[in-house]
PDB file of C-alpha atoms in Angstrom:
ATOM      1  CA  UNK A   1      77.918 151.565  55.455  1.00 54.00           C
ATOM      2  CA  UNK A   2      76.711 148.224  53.403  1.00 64.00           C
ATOM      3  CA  UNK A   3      73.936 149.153  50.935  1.00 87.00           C
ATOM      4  CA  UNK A   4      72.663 145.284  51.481  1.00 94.00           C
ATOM      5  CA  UNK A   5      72.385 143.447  54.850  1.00 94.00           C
ATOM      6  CA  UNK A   6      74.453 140.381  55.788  1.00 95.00           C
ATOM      7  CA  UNK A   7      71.718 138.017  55.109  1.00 95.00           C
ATOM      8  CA  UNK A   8      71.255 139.163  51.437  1.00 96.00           C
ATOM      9  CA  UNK A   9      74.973 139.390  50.692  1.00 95.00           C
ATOM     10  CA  UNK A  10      74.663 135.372  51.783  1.00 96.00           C
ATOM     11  CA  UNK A  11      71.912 134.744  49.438  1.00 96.00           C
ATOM     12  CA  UNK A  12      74.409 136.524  46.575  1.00 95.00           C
ATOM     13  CA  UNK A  13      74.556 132.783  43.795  1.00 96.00           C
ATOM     14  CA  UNK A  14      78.767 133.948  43.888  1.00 95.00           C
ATOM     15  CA  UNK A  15      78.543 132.131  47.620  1.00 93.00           C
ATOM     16  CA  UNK A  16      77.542 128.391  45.585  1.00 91.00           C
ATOM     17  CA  UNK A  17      80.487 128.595  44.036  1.00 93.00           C
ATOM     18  CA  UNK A  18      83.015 129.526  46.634  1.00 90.00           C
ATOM     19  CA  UNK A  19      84.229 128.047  49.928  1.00 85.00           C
ATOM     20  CA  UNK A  20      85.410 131.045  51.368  1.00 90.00           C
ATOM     21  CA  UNK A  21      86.509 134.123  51.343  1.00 93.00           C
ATOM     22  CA  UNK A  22      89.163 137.079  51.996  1.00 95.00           C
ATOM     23  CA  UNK A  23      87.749 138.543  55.424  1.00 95.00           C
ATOM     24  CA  UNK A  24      91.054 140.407  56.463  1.00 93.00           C
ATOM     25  CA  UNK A  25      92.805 143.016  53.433  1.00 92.00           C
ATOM     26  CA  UNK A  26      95.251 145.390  54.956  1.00 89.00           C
ATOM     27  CA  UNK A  27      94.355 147.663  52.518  1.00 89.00           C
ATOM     28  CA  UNK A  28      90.659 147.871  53.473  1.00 89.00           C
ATOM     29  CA  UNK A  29      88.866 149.623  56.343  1.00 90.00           C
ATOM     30  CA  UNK A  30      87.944 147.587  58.923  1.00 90.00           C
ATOM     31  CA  UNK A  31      84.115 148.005  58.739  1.00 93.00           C
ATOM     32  CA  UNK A  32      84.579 146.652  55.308  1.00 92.00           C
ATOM     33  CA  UNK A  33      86.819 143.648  56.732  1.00 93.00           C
ATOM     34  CA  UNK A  34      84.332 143.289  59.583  1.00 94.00           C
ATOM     35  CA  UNK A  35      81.243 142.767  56.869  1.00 95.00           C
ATOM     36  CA  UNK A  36      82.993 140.188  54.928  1.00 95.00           C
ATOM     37  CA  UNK A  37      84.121 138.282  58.327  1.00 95.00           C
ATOM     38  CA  UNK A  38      80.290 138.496  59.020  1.00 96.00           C
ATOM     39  CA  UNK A  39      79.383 137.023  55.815  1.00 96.00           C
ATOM     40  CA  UNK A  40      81.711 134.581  56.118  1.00 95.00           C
ATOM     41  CA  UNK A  41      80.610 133.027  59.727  1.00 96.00           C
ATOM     42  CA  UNK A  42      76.995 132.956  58.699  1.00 97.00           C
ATOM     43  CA  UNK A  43      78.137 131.354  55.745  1.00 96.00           C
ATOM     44  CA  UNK A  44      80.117 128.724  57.870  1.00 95.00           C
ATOM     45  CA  UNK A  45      83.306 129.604  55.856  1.00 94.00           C
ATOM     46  CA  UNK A  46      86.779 130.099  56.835  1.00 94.00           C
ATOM     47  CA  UNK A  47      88.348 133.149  55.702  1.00 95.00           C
ATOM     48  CA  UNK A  48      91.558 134.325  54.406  1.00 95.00           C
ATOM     49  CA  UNK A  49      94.015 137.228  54.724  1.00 94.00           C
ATOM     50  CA  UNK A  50      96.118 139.045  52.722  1.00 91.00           C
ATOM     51  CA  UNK A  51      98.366 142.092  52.878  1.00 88.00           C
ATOM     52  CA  UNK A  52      97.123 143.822  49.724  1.00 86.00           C
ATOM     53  CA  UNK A  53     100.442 145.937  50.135  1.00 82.00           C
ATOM     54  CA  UNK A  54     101.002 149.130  47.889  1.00 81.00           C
ATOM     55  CA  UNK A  55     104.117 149.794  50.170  1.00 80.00           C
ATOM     56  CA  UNK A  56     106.366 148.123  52.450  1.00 83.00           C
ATOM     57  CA  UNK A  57     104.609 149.501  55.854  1.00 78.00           C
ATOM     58  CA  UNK A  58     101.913 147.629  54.528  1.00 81.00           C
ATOM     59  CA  UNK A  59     103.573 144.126  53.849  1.00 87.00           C
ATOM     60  CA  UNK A  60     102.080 141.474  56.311  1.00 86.00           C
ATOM     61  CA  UNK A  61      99.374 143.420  57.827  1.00 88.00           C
ATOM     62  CA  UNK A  62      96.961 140.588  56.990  1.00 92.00           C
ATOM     63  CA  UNK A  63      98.096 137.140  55.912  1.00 93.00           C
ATOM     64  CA  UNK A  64      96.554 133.850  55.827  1.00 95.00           C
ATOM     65  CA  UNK A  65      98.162 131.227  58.489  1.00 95.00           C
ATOM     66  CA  UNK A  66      98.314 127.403  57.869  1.00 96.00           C
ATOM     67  CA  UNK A  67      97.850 124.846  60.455  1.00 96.00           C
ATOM     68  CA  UNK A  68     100.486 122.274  58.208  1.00 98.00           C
ATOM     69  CA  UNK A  69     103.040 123.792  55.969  1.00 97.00           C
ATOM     70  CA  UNK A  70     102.968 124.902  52.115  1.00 97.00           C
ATOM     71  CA  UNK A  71     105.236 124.094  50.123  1.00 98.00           C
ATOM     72  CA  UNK A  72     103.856 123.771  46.730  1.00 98.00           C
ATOM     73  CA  UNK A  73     100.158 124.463  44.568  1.00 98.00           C
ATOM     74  CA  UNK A  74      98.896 120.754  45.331  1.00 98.00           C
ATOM     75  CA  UNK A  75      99.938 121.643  49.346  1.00 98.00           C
ATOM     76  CA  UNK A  76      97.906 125.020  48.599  1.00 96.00           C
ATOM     77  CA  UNK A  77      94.540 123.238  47.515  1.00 94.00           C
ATOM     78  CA  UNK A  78      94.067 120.531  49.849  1.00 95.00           C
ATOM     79  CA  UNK A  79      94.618 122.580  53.110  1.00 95.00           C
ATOM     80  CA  UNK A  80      92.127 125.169  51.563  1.00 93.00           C
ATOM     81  CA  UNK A  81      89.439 122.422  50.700  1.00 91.00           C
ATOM     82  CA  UNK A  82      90.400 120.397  54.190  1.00 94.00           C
ATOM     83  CA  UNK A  83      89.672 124.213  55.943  1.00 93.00           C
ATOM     84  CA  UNK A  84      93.195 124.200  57.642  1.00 95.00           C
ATOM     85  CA  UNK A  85      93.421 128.042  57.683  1.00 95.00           C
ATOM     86  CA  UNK A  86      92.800 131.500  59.383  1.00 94.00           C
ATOM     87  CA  UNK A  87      92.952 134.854  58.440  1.00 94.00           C
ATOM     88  CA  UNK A  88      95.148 136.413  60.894  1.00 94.00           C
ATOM     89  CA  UNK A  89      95.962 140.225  61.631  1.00 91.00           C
ATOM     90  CA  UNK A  90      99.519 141.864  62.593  1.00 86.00           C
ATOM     91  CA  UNK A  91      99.782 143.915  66.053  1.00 84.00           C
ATOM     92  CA  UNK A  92     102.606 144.739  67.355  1.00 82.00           C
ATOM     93  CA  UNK A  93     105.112 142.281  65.797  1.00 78.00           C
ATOM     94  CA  UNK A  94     102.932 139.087  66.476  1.00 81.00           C
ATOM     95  CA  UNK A  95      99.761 137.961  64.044  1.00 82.00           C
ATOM     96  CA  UNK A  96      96.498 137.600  65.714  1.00 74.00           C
TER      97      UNK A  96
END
């Protein structure tokens, strides 16, 4: 359980300084990933996902999916400022 409420974790000063935030870590439990998604809609952020794999089962649990492709670090940075991306979750073969 959270030891602050979603409103004070927006009024944290870290949230100035970012424009979003990882929401989906297949390494985390899901309340945990559920608080941050939380934080990040009130914020009116997108979020990201990532894997956070300490084994191969784990490898693209969570992942973050583009709406244009990536292909290098200047690719990377403008679809994260334009907010071209999703956190998305693996079931059953196909990411959500």
């Amino acid at each position: 359980v959270p030891s602050i409420t979603i409103e004070e974790a927006c009024r944290m000063p870290i949230f100035q300084l970012v424009q979003g935030m990882e929401v989906c870590n297949g390494a985390t439990h899901q309340r945990a990933n559920d608080y941050a998604r939380e934080v990040c809609v009130t914020l009116g952020m997108n979020g990201t996902g990532g894997s956070d794999a300490h084994s191969t089962v784990g490898v693209g649990s969570c992942a973050t999916l583009f709406e244009n492709p990536i292909s290098c670090q200047e690719d990377l940075v403008r679809e994260l400022k334009a907010r071209r991306f999703r956190a998305v979750v693996r079931k059953d073969g196909s990411f959500l």
